XYZ file of C-alpha atoms in Angstrom:
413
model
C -84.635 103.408 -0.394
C -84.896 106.963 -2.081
C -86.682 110.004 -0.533
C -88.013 112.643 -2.801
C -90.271 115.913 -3.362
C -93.426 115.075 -4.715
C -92.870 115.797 -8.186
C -90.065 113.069 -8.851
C -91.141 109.647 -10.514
C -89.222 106.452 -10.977
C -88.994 103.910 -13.774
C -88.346 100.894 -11.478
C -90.939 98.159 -9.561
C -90.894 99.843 -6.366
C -94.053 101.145 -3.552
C -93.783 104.346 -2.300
C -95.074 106.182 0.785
C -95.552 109.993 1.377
C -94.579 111.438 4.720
C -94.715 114.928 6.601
C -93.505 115.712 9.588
C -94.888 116.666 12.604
C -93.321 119.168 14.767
C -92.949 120.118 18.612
C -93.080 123.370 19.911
C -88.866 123.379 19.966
C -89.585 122.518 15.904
C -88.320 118.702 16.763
C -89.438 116.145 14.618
C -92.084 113.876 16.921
C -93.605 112.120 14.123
C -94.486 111.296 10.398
C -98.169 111.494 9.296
C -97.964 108.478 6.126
C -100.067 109.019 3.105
C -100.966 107.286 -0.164
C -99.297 107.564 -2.751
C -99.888 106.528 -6.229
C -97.050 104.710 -8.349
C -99.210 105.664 -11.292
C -100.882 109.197 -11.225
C -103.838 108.366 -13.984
C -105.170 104.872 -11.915
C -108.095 105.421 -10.605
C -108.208 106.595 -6.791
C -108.654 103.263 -4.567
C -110.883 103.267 -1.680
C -110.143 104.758 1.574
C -109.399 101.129 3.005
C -107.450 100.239 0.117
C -105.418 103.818 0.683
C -104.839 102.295 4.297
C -103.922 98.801 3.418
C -101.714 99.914 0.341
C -100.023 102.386 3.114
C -99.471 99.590 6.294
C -97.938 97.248 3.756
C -95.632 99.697 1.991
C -94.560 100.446 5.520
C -93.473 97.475 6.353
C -92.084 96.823 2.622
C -90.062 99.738 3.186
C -89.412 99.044 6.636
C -91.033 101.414 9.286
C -87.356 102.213 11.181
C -86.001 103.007 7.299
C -89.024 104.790 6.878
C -89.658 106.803 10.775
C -86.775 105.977 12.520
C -87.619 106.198 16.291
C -90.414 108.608 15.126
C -94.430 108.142 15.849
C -96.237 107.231 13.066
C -99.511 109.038 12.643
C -101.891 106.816 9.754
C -105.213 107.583 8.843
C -107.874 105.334 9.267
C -111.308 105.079 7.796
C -114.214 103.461 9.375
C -113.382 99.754 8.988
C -110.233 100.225 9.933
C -111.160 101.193 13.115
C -113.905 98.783 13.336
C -111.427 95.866 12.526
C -112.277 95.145 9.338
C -109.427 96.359 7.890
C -106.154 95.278 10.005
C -103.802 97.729 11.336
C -100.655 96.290 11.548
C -98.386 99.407 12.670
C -96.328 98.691 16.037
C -98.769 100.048 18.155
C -96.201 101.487 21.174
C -95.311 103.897 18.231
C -98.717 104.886 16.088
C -101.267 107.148 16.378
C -104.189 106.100 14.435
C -106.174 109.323 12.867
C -110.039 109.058 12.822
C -110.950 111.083 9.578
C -113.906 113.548 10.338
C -116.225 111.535 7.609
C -116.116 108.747 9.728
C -119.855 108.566 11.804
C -119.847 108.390 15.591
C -121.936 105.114 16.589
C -121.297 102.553 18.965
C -119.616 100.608 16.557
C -116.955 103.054 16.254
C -116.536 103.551 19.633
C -116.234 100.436 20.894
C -113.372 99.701 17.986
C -111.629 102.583 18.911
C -111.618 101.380 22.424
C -110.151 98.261 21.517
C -107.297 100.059 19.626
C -106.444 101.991 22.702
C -106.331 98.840 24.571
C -104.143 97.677 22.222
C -101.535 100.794 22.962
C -102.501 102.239 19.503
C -102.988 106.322 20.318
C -105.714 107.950 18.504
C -106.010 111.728 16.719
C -108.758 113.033 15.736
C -108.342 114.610 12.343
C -109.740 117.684 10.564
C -112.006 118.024 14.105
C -115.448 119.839 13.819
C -117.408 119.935 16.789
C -120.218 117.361 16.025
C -123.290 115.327 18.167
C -121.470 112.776 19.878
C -117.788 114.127 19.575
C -117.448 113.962 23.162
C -117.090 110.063 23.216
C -113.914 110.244 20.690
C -112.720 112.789 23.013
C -112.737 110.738 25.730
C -110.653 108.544 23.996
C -108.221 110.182 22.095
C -105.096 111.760 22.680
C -104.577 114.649 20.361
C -107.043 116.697 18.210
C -105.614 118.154 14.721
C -107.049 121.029 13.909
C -106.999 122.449 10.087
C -106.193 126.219 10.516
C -107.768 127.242 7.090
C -111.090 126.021 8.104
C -112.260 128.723 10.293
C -111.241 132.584 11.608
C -108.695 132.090 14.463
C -111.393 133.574 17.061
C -113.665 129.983 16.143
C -110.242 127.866 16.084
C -109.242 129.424 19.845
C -112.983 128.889 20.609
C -112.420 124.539 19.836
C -109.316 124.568 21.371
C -111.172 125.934 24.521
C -113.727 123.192 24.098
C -111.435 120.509 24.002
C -109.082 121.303 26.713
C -110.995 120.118 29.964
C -110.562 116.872 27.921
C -107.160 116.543 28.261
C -105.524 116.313 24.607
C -102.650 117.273 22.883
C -103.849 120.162 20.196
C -101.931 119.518 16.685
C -102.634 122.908 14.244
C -101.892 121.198 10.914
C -102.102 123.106 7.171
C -99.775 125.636 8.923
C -99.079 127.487 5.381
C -97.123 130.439 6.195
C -94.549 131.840 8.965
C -97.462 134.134 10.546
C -99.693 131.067 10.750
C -96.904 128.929 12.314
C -95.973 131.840 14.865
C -99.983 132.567 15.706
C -100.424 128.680 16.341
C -98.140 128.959 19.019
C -99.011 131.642 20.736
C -102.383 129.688 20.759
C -101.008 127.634 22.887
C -101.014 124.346 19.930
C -98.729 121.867 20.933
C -97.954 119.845 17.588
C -97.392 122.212 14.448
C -97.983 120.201 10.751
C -98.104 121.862 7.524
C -95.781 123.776 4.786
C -94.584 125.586 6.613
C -92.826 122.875 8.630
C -91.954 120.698 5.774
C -93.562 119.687 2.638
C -94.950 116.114 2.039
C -91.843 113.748 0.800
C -92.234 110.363 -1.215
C -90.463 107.523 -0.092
C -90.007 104.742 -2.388
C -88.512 101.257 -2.535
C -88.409 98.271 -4.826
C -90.846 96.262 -4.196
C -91.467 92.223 -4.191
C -95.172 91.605 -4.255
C -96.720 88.160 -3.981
C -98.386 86.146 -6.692
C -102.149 86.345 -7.492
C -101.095 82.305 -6.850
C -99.978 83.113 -3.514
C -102.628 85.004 -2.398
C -105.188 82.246 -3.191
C -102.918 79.798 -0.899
C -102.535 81.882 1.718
C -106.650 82.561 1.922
C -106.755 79.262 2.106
C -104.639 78.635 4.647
C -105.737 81.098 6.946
C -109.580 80.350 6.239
C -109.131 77.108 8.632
C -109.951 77.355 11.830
C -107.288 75.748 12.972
C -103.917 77.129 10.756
C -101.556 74.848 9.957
C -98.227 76.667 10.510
C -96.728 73.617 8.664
C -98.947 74.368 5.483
C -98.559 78.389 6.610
C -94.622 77.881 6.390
C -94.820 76.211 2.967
C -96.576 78.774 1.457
C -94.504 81.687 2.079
C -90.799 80.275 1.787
C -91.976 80.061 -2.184
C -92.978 83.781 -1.713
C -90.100 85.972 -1.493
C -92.129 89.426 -1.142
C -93.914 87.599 1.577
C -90.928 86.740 3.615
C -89.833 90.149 3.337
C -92.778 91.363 4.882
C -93.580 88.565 7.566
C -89.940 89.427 8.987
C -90.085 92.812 9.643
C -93.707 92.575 10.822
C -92.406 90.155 13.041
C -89.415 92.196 14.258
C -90.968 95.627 14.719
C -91.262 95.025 18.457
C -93.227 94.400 21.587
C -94.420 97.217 23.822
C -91.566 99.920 25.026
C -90.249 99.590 21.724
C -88.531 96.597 21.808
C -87.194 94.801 18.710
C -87.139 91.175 18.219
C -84.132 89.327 16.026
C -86.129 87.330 14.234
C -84.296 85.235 11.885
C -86.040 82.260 10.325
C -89.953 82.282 8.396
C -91.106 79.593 11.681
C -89.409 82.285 13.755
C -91.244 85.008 12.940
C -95.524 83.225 12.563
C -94.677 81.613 16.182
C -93.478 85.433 17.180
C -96.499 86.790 15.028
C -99.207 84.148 16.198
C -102.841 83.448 14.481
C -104.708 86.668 14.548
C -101.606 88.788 13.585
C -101.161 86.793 11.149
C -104.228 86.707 9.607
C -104.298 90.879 9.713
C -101.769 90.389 7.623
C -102.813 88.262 5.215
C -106.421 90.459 4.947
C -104.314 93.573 3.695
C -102.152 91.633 1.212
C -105.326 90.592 -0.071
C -106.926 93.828 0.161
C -103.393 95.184 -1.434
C -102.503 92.736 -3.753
C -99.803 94.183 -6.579
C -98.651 92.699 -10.255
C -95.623 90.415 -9.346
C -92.440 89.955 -10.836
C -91.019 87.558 -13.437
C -89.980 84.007 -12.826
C -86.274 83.682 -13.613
C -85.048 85.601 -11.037
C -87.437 83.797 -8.555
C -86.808 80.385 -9.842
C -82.617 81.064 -8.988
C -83.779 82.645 -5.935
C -86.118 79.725 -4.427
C -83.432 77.165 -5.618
C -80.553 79.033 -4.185
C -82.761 79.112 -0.855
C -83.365 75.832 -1.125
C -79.627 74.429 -1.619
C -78.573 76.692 0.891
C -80.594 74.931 3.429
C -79.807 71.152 2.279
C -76.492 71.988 2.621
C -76.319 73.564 6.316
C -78.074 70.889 7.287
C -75.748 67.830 5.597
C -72.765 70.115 6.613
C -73.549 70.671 10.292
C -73.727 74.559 9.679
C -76.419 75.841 12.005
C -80.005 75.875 11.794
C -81.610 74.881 7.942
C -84.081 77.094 8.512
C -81.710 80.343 8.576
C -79.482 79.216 5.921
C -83.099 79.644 3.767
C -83.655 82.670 4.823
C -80.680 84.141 4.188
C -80.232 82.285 0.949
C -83.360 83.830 -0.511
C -82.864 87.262 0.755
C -79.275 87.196 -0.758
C -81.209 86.859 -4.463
C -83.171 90.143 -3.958
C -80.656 92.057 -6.283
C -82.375 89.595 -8.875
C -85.669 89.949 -8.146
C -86.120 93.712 -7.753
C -83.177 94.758 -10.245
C -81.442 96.998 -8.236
C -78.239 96.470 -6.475
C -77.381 94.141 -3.355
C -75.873 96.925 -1.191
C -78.979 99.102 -2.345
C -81.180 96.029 -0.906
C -79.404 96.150 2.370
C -79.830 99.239 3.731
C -83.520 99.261 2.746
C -84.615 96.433 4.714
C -85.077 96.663 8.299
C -84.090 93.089 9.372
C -81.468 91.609 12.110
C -78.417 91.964 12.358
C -77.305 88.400 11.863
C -79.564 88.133 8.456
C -77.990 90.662 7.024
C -74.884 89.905 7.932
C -75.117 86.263 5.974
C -77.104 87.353 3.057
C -75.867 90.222 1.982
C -71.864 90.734 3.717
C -71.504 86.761 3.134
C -70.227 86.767 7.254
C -70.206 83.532 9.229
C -70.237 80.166 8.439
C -73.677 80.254 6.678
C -72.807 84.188 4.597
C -69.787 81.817 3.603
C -72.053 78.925 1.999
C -74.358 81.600 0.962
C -71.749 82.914 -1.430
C -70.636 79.337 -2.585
C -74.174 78.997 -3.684
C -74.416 82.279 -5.356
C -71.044 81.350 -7.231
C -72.150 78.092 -8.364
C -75.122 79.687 -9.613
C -73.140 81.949 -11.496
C -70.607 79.220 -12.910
C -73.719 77.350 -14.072
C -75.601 80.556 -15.966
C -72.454 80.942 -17.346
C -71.811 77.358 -18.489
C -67.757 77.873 -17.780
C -66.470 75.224 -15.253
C -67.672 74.300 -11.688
C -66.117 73.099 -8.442
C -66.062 69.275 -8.072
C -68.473 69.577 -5.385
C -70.799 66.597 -5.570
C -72.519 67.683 -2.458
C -73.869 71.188 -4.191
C -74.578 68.831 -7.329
C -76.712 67.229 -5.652
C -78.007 69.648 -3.569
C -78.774 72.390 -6.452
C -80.897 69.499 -8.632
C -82.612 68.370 -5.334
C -82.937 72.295 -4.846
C -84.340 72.616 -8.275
C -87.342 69.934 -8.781
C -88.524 71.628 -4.930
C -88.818 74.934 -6.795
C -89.970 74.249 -10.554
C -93.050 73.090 -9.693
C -94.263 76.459 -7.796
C -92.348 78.668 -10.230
C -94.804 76.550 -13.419
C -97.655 77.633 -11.298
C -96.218 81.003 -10.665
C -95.922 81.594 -14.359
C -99.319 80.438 -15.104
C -100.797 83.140 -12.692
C -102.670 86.190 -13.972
C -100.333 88.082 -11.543
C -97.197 86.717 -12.740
């Protein structure tokens, strides 16, 4: 994972994320505010619920301890988002979910922002004007952001006022300059955002985005009303940016910030369960990315694959985690970047990384068999007699070929 200043760019496949921090009154970090950020400054500027979707999934690309830490993550959301049209898939013990000022106060509204506090999610109301109506989002919320360059400070003290008897948290936010920062607290603000704080940083990863085929099986899957997890599970072990994703969505935690070790794909849709999962799926689709190229998939599926035939003929452990870990351990193919780079960029057990990427235990051990053989065999120079991983790595190999032919043929691939 690299952090930057705005103005640095990168060459390699990766999605990025801005953050800025937002500040106590003892100037401790309490929280990052995530924004959109554009891998290619002359596109065209996506929607507002693109902008959200393109931000949730980079976050969990990336990895949202990697990315926060043990920080609250403030997003903003536009109308569907808080309506539920567009899934927020954020750990809600730890996110505050901004309502943008253009977004229209109607039942509608209120009732999904109800729901989200229900949920745990805590809501900020950005950019705050007083407005018809406001008073409902008051009573829901728990902090009000006010922009300091929008008024005089006697009409910014005079809001403040208005919001107090409601019992919110004020956040002064385009804090520019030392004088503004100092006058802010004086004011009483408890949250300070802005300049003069810290400057909006750009975190970027490499990235492993699903195929325009995968996306079309997944739809499908999750369009029945009753989802097959069988059919569910099939889909996504051929999918290696969607396995990424699906485990750390699945390990962010329950309430109280607890974090599950999640460790196989079956692990981690049981953990997730229908509706997650299908907020999920809506924002890849809303997201969807170019993918990658097929050789480094095609070694990466079969080395999954014979990892997993093997553990299970050998009496190594569950099948299911030798997969996992098999696959992950091909990442430094897929994204072009190195393993150890990999590693530390992906928030995922302890155990999984362990395997796939330090080769520890019994199944890191047959992990890095695999990954030799593969090698030996690129390289046409001699292999181990080992008729078991013969076997295992052709068996391994007609699984795969026929989803990497269709994974060529997409218009995403």
């Amino acid at each position: 994972m690299e952090t930057t200043g705005e103005a640095t760019t990168t060459a390699a496949p990766a999605v990025a994320v801005g953050r800025q921090a937002v500040v106590d009154r003892d100037r401790r970090v309490v929280g990052y505010e995530l924004l959109y950020r554009s891998l290619q400054p002359d596109a065209p500027r996506p929607s507002g619920d693109q902008m959200t979707a393109d931000v949730v999934l980079s976050a969990l690309t990336i990895g949202v301890g990697q990315l926060v830490g043990d920080k609250v993550i403030f997003c903003n959301a536009e109308r569907s988002a808080l309506t539920g049209d567009t899934p927020v898939t954020l750990p809600s013990h730890r996110t505050v979910i901004e309502v943008l000022e253009t977004v229209a106060i109607d039942d509608e509204v209120i009732r999904g922002c109800a729901d989200l506090v229900a949920q745990g999610y805590r809501l900020a109301l950005d950019d705050f004007v007083w407005v018809d109506g406001v008073e409902r989002l008051l009573e829901l919320a728990s902090i009000v952001k006010l922009d300091v360059r929008a008024g005089s400070r006697a009409e910014l003290e005079e809001l403040a006022r208005r919001c107090t008897p409601y019992g919110v948290r004020l956040l002064a936010e385009k804090l520019e300059t030392d004088d503004e920062l100092q006058w802010a607290m004086d004011a009483g603000f408890d949250y300070f955002q802005g300049y003069a704080i810290e400057r909006p940083q750009v975190v970027r990863a490499s990235a492993l985005p699903p195929s325009a085929a995968g996306h079309v099986q997944l739809a499908a899957t999750m369009l029945t009303e009753d989802v097959d997890f069988d059919e569910l599970e099939r889909v996504l072990r051929r999918e290696p940016g969607l396995v990424v994703q699906v485990l750390q969505l699945a390990s962010v935690g329950a309430d109280r910030g607890l974090r599950r070790e999640v460790q196989t794909v079956r692990e981690a849709l049981v953990l997730l369960g229908t509706v997650k999962i299908r907020q999920w799926v809506a924002l890849t689709l809303l997201s969807g990315r170019p993918s990658a190229g097929t050789d480094g998939l095609a070694t990466a599926l079969v080395r999954a694959r014979t990892c997993e035939l093997l553990a299970g003929s050998r009496g190594l452990g569950d099948p299911e985690f030798a997969f996992t870990t098999g696959l992950l351990s091909a990442l430094d193919l897929l994204l072009g970047v190195p393993l150890d780079e990999v590693a530390v960029s992906l928030d995922l057990p302890d155990a999984v990384t362990a395997a796939a990427f330090r080769h520890e235990g019994a199944v890191g051990a047959l992990v890095a068999e695999v990954a030799s053989y593969q090698g030996a065999v690129s390289r046409r120079t001699p292999t181990p007699a080992e008729t078991d991983l013969d076997a295992a790595s052709a068996a391994a190999f007609g699984w795969a070929m026929p989803f990497v032919s269709t994974f060529a043929a997409s218009p995403a691939a």
